[in-house]
Amino acid sequence: MAAHKQPLSIVKMKQMKEKNEPITMVTAYDYPSAALVEEAGVDMILVGDSLGNVVLGYDSTLPVTIDDMVYHTRAVRRGAPNTFVVADMPFMTYNSTVSETLSGVRRLMQEGHANAVKMEGGVEIALMVDACTKAGVPVVGHIGLTPQAVHQIGGYRIQGKTREDAERLLQDALALERAGACAVVLELVTEQVAEMISKKLSIPTIGIGAGSVTDGQVLVFHDILKYTPSYREKRFVKTYADLGAVIRDSVSQYVKEVKERSFPAPEHTFRADDQVLESLYGHRKVES
């Protein structure tokens, strides 16, 4: 339990890479999950725009707004005051002008109380990453499978399977590092390419579906716990508990007991004393 731990910093993050100490990151979206994750001792929390799929019920991350991200980041910060919190910049909030990008970043930092922001893309967003870092904002990059560009890249495909693709990913990672990114997420990247990129960079890589060779790992809170109404198995995810089944069974039992009037039982019920009963009924109420 890490109730009063010191939050991770970008300096310590880099030191962890140098010492070959793996960095742990969990994607969470609200106060209770963030509080539990912090108590468990995780190094970083990502407030991902995947909340669109996981929490808000959309079929992609594209409908998620900056208002959504601020709201959820603020809740996560309240739950995890002593953990390094990274907030996603949502779709089309950092692809236009530097001014527009910094406006969204300002909201996530000032209103959401994030420690850093995350952006998807490589060479094409280097200018925005550079502007943010010059403004004093830590930026985590994200390459490989980038869900905001899922329609452009042709679906949820493994990245880095060809020489050309591997070279593109490396150039993207190097561009993010030159622009000042403090870390890079590698999503659904072949293990060999993830290892090559991790060795080339001086900043940490955080993998999800990129093998064990990255400098850290990230998984979604709800995936770790199967906390979802209809869980879809993912090869790159290990589930550690099946909370979905526990919740369904527990609520079903509650419904059953209410229907048969076995809940609430006497031990869940408050009783008034005789004086109160006499004032209500004019006499002591006879038990039926």
JSON list of N, CA and C in Angstrom, two decimals, residues 46-50 61 64-66 69-70 73 86-95 97-109 116-120 125 128 132 137-140 142 148:
[
{"chain": "A", "resi": 46, "resn": "LEU", "atom": "N", "xyz": [-2.70, 6.50, -16.53]},
{"chain": "A", "resi": 46, "resn": "LEU", "atom": "CA", "xyz": [-3.09, 7.13, -17.78]},
{"chain": "A", "resi": 46, "resn": "LEU", "atom": "C", "xyz": [-4.60, 7.30, -17.80]},
{"chain": "A", "resi": 47, "resn": "VAL", "atom": "N", "xyz": [-5.06, 8.53, -17.95]},
{"chain": "A", "resi": 47, "resn": "VAL", "atom": "CA", "xyz": [-6.48, 8.77, -18.19]},
{"chain": "A", "resi": 47, "resn": "VAL", "atom": "C", "xyz": [-6.63, 8.76, -19.70]},
{"chain": "A", "resi": 48, "resn": "GLY", "atom": "N", "xyz": [-6.96, 7.62, -20.24]},
{"chain": "A", "resi": 48, "resn": "GLY", "atom": "CA", "xyz": [-6.98, 7.44, -21.69]},
{"chain": "A", "resi": 48, "resn": "GLY", "atom": "C", "xyz": [-8.29, 7.88, -22.32]},
{"chain": "A", "resi": 49, "resn": "ASP", "atom": "N", "xyz": [-8.20, 8.32, -23.57]},
{"chain": "A", "resi": 49, "resn": "ASP", "atom": "CA", "xyz": [-9.45, 8.62, -24.28]},
{"chain": "A", "resi": 49, "resn": "ASP", "atom": "C", "xyz": [-10.19, 7.32, -24.63]},
{"chain": "A", "resi": 50, "resn": "SER", "atom": "N", "xyz": [-9.57, 6.19, -24.29]},
{"chain": "A", "resi": 50, "resn": "SER", "atom": "CA", "xyz": [-10.28, 4.91, -24.39]},
{"chain": "A", "resi": 50, "resn": "SER", "atom": "C", "xyz": [-11.48, 4.87, -23.45]},
{"chain": "A", "resi": 61, "resn": "THR", "atom": "N", "xyz": [-12.73, 5.92, -29.91]},
{"chain": "A", "resi": 61, "resn": "THR", "atom": "CA", "xyz": [-12.30, 7.05, -29.06]},
{"chain": "A", "resi": 61, "resn": "THR", "atom": "C", "xyz": [-12.65, 8.40, -29.69]},
{"chain": "A", "resi": 64, "resn": "VAL", "atom": "N", "xyz": [-14.80, 11.37, -28.01]},
{"chain": "A", "resi": 64, "resn": "VAL", "atom": "CA", "xyz": [-14.39, 11.91, -26.72]},
{"chain": "A", "resi": 64, "resn": "VAL", "atom": "C", "xyz": [-13.93, 13.36, -26.88]},
{"chain": "A", "resi": 65, "resn": "THR", "atom": "N", "xyz": [-14.40, 14.22, -26.00]},
{"chain": "A", "resi": 65, "resn": "THR", "atom": "CA", "xyz": [-14.10, 15.65, -26.07]},
{"chain": "A", "resi": 65, "resn": "THR", "atom": "C", "xyz": [-13.09, 16.06, -25.00]},
{"chain": "A", "resi": 66, "resn": "ILE", "atom": "N", "xyz": [-12.59, 17.27, -25.13]},
{"chain": "A", "resi": 66, "resn": "ILE", "atom": "CA", "xyz": [-11.68, 17.80, -24.11]},
{"chain": "A", "resi": 66, "resn": "ILE", "atom": "C", "xyz": [-12.42, 17.96, -22.79]},
{"chain": "A", "resi": 69, "resn": "MET", "atom": "N", "xyz": [-12.34, 14.64, -21.08]},
{"chain": "A", "resi": 69, "resn": "MET", "atom": "CA", "xyz": [-11.02, 14.34, -20.55]},
{"chain": "A", "resi": 69, "resn": "MET", "atom": "C", "xyz": [-10.72, 15.14, -19.29]},
{"chain": "A", "resi": 70, "resn": "VAL", "atom": "N", "xyz": [-11.11, 16.40, -19.27]},
{"chain": "A", "resi": 70, "resn": "VAL", "atom": "CA", "xyz": [-10.89, 17.23, -18.08]},
{"chain": "A", "resi": 70, "resn": "VAL", "atom": "C", "xyz": [-11.67, 16.66, -16.90]},
{"chain": "A", "resi": 73, "resn": "THR", "atom": "N", "xyz": [-10.08, 13.30, -15.78]},
{"chain": "A", "resi": 73, "resn": "THR", "atom": "CA", "xyz": [-8.74, 13.51, -15.22]},
{"chain": "A", "resi": 73, "resn": "THR", "atom": "C", "xyz": [-8.83, 14.11, -13.83]},
{"chain": "A", "resi": 86, "resn": "VAL", "atom": "N", "xyz": [-1.14, 11.00, -16.36]},
{"chain": "A", "resi": 86, "resn": "VAL", "atom": "CA", "xyz": [-1.02, 11.42, -17.77]},
{"chain": "A", "resi": 86, "resn": "VAL", "atom": "C", "xyz": [-2.42, 11.44, -18.37]},
{"chain": "A", "resi": 87, "resn": "ALA", "atom": "N", "xyz": [-2.76, 12.52, -19.04]},
{"chain": "A", "resi": 87, "resn": "ALA", "atom": "CA", "xyz": [-4.09, 12.65, -19.65]},
{"chain": "A", "resi": 87, "resn": "ALA", "atom": "C", "xyz": [-3.97, 12.70, -21.16]},
{"chain": "A", "resi": 88, "resn": "ASP", "atom": "N", "xyz": [-4.83, 11.94, -21.84]},
{"chain": "A", "resi": 88, "resn": "ASP", "atom": "CA", "xyz": [-4.85, 11.94, -23.30]},
{"chain": "A", "resi": 88, "resn": "ASP", "atom": "C", "xyz": [-5.40, 13.24, -23.85]},
{"chain": "A", "resi": 89, "resn": "MET", "atom": "N", "xyz": [-4.76, 13.73, -24.90]},
{"chain": "A", "resi": 89, "resn": "MET", "atom": "CA", "xyz": [-5.35, 14.78, -25.73]},
{"chain": "A", "resi": 89, "resn": "MET", "atom": "C", "xyz": [-6.29, 14.09, -26.71]},
{"chain": "A", "resi": 90, "resn": "PRO", "atom": "N", "xyz": [-7.58, 14.43, -26.72]},
{"chain": "A", "resi": 90, "resn": "PRO", "atom": "CA", "xyz": [-8.51, 13.70, -27.59]},
{"chain": "A", "resi": 90, "resn": "PRO", "atom": "C", "xyz": [-8.38, 14.07, -29.06]},
{"chain": "A", "resi": 91, "resn": "PHE", "atom": "N", "xyz": [-9.11, 13.34, -29.86]},
{"chain": "A", "resi": 91, "resn": "PHE", "atom": "CA", "xyz": [-9.09, 13.47, -31.32]},
{"chain": "A", "resi": 91, "resn": "PHE", "atom": "C", "xyz": [-9.25, 14.92, -31.78]},
{"chain": "A", "resi": 92, "resn": "MET", "atom": "N", "xyz": [-8.35, 15.34, -32.70]},
{"chain": "A", "resi": 92, "resn": "MET", "atom": "CA", "xyz": [-8.40, 16.64, -33.37]},
{"chain": "A", "resi": 92, "resn": "MET", "atom": "C", "xyz": [-8.25, 17.84, -32.43]},
{"chain": "A", "resi": 93, "resn": "THR", "atom": "N", "xyz": [-7.57, 17.63, -31.28]},
{"chain": "A", "resi": 93, "resn": "THR", "atom": "CA", "xyz": [-7.30, 18.78, -30.40]},
{"chain": "A", "resi": 93, "resn": "THR", "atom": "C", "xyz": [-5.85, 19.22, -30.45]},
{"chain": "A", "resi": 94, "resn": "TYR", "atom": "N", "xyz": [-5.03, 18.54, -31.28]},
{"chain": "A", "resi": 94, "resn": "TYR", "atom": "CA", "xyz": [-3.62, 18.92, -31.38]},
{"chain": "A", "resi": 94, "resn": "TYR", "atom": "C", "xyz": [-3.10, 18.76, -32.80]},
{"chain": "A", "resi": 95, "resn": "ASN", "atom": "N", "xyz": [-3.99, 18.85, -33.76]},
{"chain": "A", "resi": 95, "resn": "ASN", "atom": "CA", "xyz": [-3.61, 18.66, -35.16]},
{"chain": "A", "resi": 95, "resn": "ASN", "atom": "C", "xyz": [-3.79, 19.91, -36.01]},
{"chain": "A", "resi": 97, "resn": "THR", "atom": "N", "xyz": [-3.52, 24.06, -34.88]},
{"chain": "A", "resi": 97, "resn": "THR", "atom": "CA", "xyz": [-2.54, 25.12, -34.60]},
{"chain": "A", "resi": 97, "resn": "THR", "atom": "C", "xyz": [-1.93, 24.90, -33.22]},
{"chain": "A", "resi": 98, "resn": "VAL", "atom": "N", "xyz": [-0.76, 25.50, -33.03]},
{"chain": "A", "resi": 98, "resn": "VAL", "atom": "CA", "xyz": [-0.10, 25.43, -31.72]},
{"chain": "A", "resi": 98, "resn": "VAL", "atom": "C", "xyz": [-0.98, 26.08, -30.66]},
{"chain": "A", "resi": 99, "resn": "SER", "atom": "N", "xyz": [-1.62, 27.18, -31.02]},
{"chain": "A", "resi": 99, "resn": "SER", "atom": "CA", "xyz": [-2.48, 27.88, -30.08]},
{"chain": "A", "resi": 99, "resn": "SER", "atom": "C", "xyz": [-3.63, 27.00, -29.60]},
{"chain": "A", "resi": 100, "resn": "GLU", "atom": "N", "xyz": [-4.27, 26.30, -30.54]},
{"chain": "A", "resi": 100, "resn": "GLU", "atom": "CA", "xyz": [-5.38, 25.41, -30.17]},
{"chain": "A", "resi": 100, "resn": "GLU", "atom": "C", "xyz": [-4.88, 24.25, -29.32]},
{"chain": "A", "resi": 101, "resn": "THR", "atom": "N", "xyz": [-3.72, 23.72, -29.69]},
{"chain": "A", "resi": 101, "resn": "THR", "atom": "CA", "xyz": [-3.15, 22.62, -28.92]},
{"chain": "A", "resi": 101, "resn": "THR", "atom": "C", "xyz": [-2.87, 23.05, -27.49]},
{"chain": "A", "resi": 102, "resn": "LEU", "atom": "N", "xyz": [-2.22, 24.18, -27.31]},
{"chain": "A", "resi": 102, "resn": "LEU", "atom": "CA", "xyz": [-1.88, 24.66, -25.98]},
{"chain": "A", "resi": 102, "resn": "LEU", "atom": "C", "xyz": [-3.12, 24.99, -25.16]},
{"chain": "A", "resi": 103, "resn": "SER", "atom": "N", "xyz": [-4.19, 25.38, -25.83]},
{"chain": "A", "resi": 103, "resn": "SER", "atom": "CA", "xyz": [-5.44, 25.66, -25.12]},
{"chain": "A", "resi": 103, "resn": "SER", "atom": "C", "xyz": [-5.98, 24.39, -24.47]},
{"chain": "A", "resi": 104, "resn": "GLY", "atom": "N", "xyz": [-5.97, 23.29, -25.22]},
{"chain": "A", "resi": 104, "resn": "GLY", "atom": "CA", "xyz": [-6.42, 22.02, -24.66]},
{"chain": "A", "resi": 104, "resn": "GLY", "atom": "C", "xyz": [-5.49, 21.50, -23.58]},
{"chain": "A", "resi": 105, "resn": "VAL", "atom": "N", "xyz": [-4.19, 21.64, -23.81]},
{"chain": "A", "resi": 105, "resn": "VAL", "atom": "CA", "xyz": [-3.20, 21.22, -22.83]},
{"chain": "A", "resi": 105, "resn": "VAL", "atom": "C", "xyz": [-3.38, 22.01, -21.52]},
{"chain": "A", "resi": 106, "resn": "ARG", "atom": "N", "xyz": [-3.59, 23.30, -21.66]},
{"chain": "A", "resi": 106, "resn": "ARG", "atom": "CA", "xyz": [-3.79, 24.15, -20.48]},
{"chain": "A", "resi": 106, "resn": "ARG", "atom": "C", "xyz": [-4.96, 23.63, -19.65]},
{"chain": "A", "resi": 107, "resn": "ARG", "atom": "N", "xyz": [-6.06, 23.25, -20.29]},
{"chain": "A", "resi": 107, "resn": "ARG", "atom": "CA", "xyz": [-7.23, 22.77, -19.56]},
{"chain": "A", "resi": 107, "resn": "ARG", "atom": "C", "xyz": [-6.93, 21.46, -18.82]},
{"chain": "A", "resi": 108, "resn": "LEU", "atom": "N", "xyz": [-6.23, 20.54, -19.48]},
{"chain": "A", "resi": 108, "resn": "LEU", "atom": "CA", "xyz": [-5.91, 19.28, -18.83]},
{"chain": "A", "resi": 108, "resn": "LEU", "atom": "C", "xyz": [-4.97, 19.47, -17.64]},
{"chain": "A", "resi": 109, "resn": "MET", "atom": "N", "xyz": [-4.07, 20.45, -17.74]},
{"chain": "A", "resi": 109, "resn": "MET", "atom": "CA", "xyz": [-3.12, 20.70, -16.65]},
{"chain": "A", "resi": 109, "resn": "MET", "atom": "C", "xyz": [-3.75, 21.53, -15.54]},
{"chain": "A", "resi": 116, "resn": "ALA", "atom": "N", "xyz": [1.08, 15.34, -16.98]},
{"chain": "A", "resi": 116, "resn": "ALA", "atom": "CA", "xyz": [1.57, 15.29, -18.35]},
{"chain": "A", "resi": 116, "resn": "ALA", "atom": "C", "xyz": [0.40, 15.01, -19.27]},
{"chain": "A", "resi": 117, "resn": "VAL", "atom": "N", "xyz": [0.62, 15.25, -20.56]},
{"chain": "A", "resi": 117, "resn": "VAL", "atom": "CA", "xyz": [-0.40, 14.92, -21.56]},
{"chain": "A", "resi": 117, "resn": "VAL", "atom": "C", "xyz": [0.18, 13.88, -22.52]},
{"chain": "A", "resi": 118, "resn": "LYS", "atom": "N", "xyz": [-0.71, 13.16, -23.18]},
{"chain": "A", "resi": 118, "resn": "LYS", "atom": "CA", "xyz": [-0.27, 12.18, -24.17]},
{"chain": "A", "resi": 118, "resn": "LYS", "atom": "C", "xyz": [-0.89, 12.49, -25.53]},
{"chain": "A", "resi": 119, "resn": "MET", "atom": "N", "xyz": [-0.07, 12.33, -26.57]},
{"chain": "A", "resi": 119, "resn": "MET", "atom": "CA", "xyz": [-0.52, 12.59, -27.94]},
{"chain": "A", "resi": 119, "resn": "MET", "atom": "C", "xyz": [-0.16, 11.41, -28.83]},
{"chain": "A", "resi": 120, "resn": "GLU", "atom": "N", "xyz": [-1.05, 11.06, -29.72]},
{"chain": "A", "resi": 120, "resn": "GLU", "atom": "CA", "xyz": [-0.80, 9.99, -30.68]},
{"chain": "A", "resi": 120, "resn": "GLU", "atom": "C", "xyz": [-0.15, 10.55, -31.94]},
{"chain": "A", "resi": 125, "resn": "ILE", "atom": "N", "xyz": [3.44, 15.17, -35.45]},
{"chain": "A", "resi": 125, "resn": "ILE", "atom": "CA", "xyz": [3.03, 15.98, -34.30]},
{"chain": "A", "resi": 125, "resn": "ILE", "atom": "C", "xyz": [4.22, 16.54, -33.53]},
{"chain": "A", "resi": 128, "resn": "MET", "atom": "N", "xyz": [3.97, 20.13, -32.30]},
{"chain": "A", "resi": 128, "resn": "MET", "atom": "CA", "xyz": [3.10, 20.33, -31.16]},
{"chain": "A", "resi": 128, "resn": "MET", "atom": "C", "xyz": [3.76, 19.85, -29.87]},
{"chain": "A", "resi": 132, "resn": "CYS", "atom": "N", "xyz": [4.66, 22.22, -26.59]},
{"chain": "A", "resi": 132, "resn": "CYS", "atom": "CA", "xyz": [4.22, 21.89, -25.23]},
{"chain": "A", "resi": 132, "resn": "CYS", "atom": "C", "xyz": [5.39, 21.80, -24.26]},
{"chain": "A", "resi": 137, "resn": "VAL", "atom": "N", "xyz": [5.35, 21.68, -20.29]},
{"chain": "A", "resi": 137, "resn": "VAL", "atom": "CA", "xyz": [4.41, 20.57, -20.12]},
{"chain": "A", "resi": 137, "resn": "VAL", "atom": "C", "xyz": [5.06, 19.26, -20.57]},
{"chain": "A", "resi": 138, "resn": "PRO", "atom": "N", "xyz": [5.18, 18.28, -19.69]},
{"chain": "A", "resi": 138, "resn": "PRO", "atom": "CA", "xyz": [5.69, 16.97, -20.11]},
{"chain": "A", "resi": 138, "resn": "PRO", "atom": "C", "xyz": [4.71, 16.31, -21.08]},
{"chain": "A", "resi": 139, "resn": "VAL", "atom": "N", "xyz": [5.27, 15.69, -22.12]},
{"chain": "A", "resi": 139, "resn": "VAL", "atom": "CA", "xyz": [4.45, 15.03, -23.13]},
{"chain": "A", "resi": 139, "resn": "VAL", "atom": "C", "xyz": [4.88, 13.58, -23.29]},
{"chain": "A", "resi": 140, "resn": "VAL", "atom": "N", "xyz": [3.91, 12.68, -23.25]},
{"chain": "A", "resi": 140, "resn": "VAL", "atom": "CA", "xyz": [4.15, 11.27, -23.56]},
{"chain": "A", "resi": 140, "resn": "VAL", "atom": "C", "xyz": [3.66, 11.03, -24.98]},
{"chain": "A", "resi": 142, "resn": "HIS", "atom": "N", "xyz": [2.85, 8.51, -28.41]},
{"chain": "A", "resi": 142, "resn": "HIS", "atom": "CA", "xyz": [2.12, 7.25, -28.57]},
{"chain": "A", "resi": 142, "resn": "HIS", "atom": "C", "xyz": [2.19, 6.87, -30.05]},
{"chain": "A", "resi": 148, "resn": "GLN", "atom": "N", "xyz": [-6.89, 6.78, -32.47]},
{"chain": "A", "resi": 148, "resn": "GLN", "atom": "CA", "xyz": [-7.52, 7.94, -33.08]},
{"chain": "A", "resi": 148, "resn": "GLN", "atom": "C", "xyz": [-7.40, 7.92, -34.61]}
]
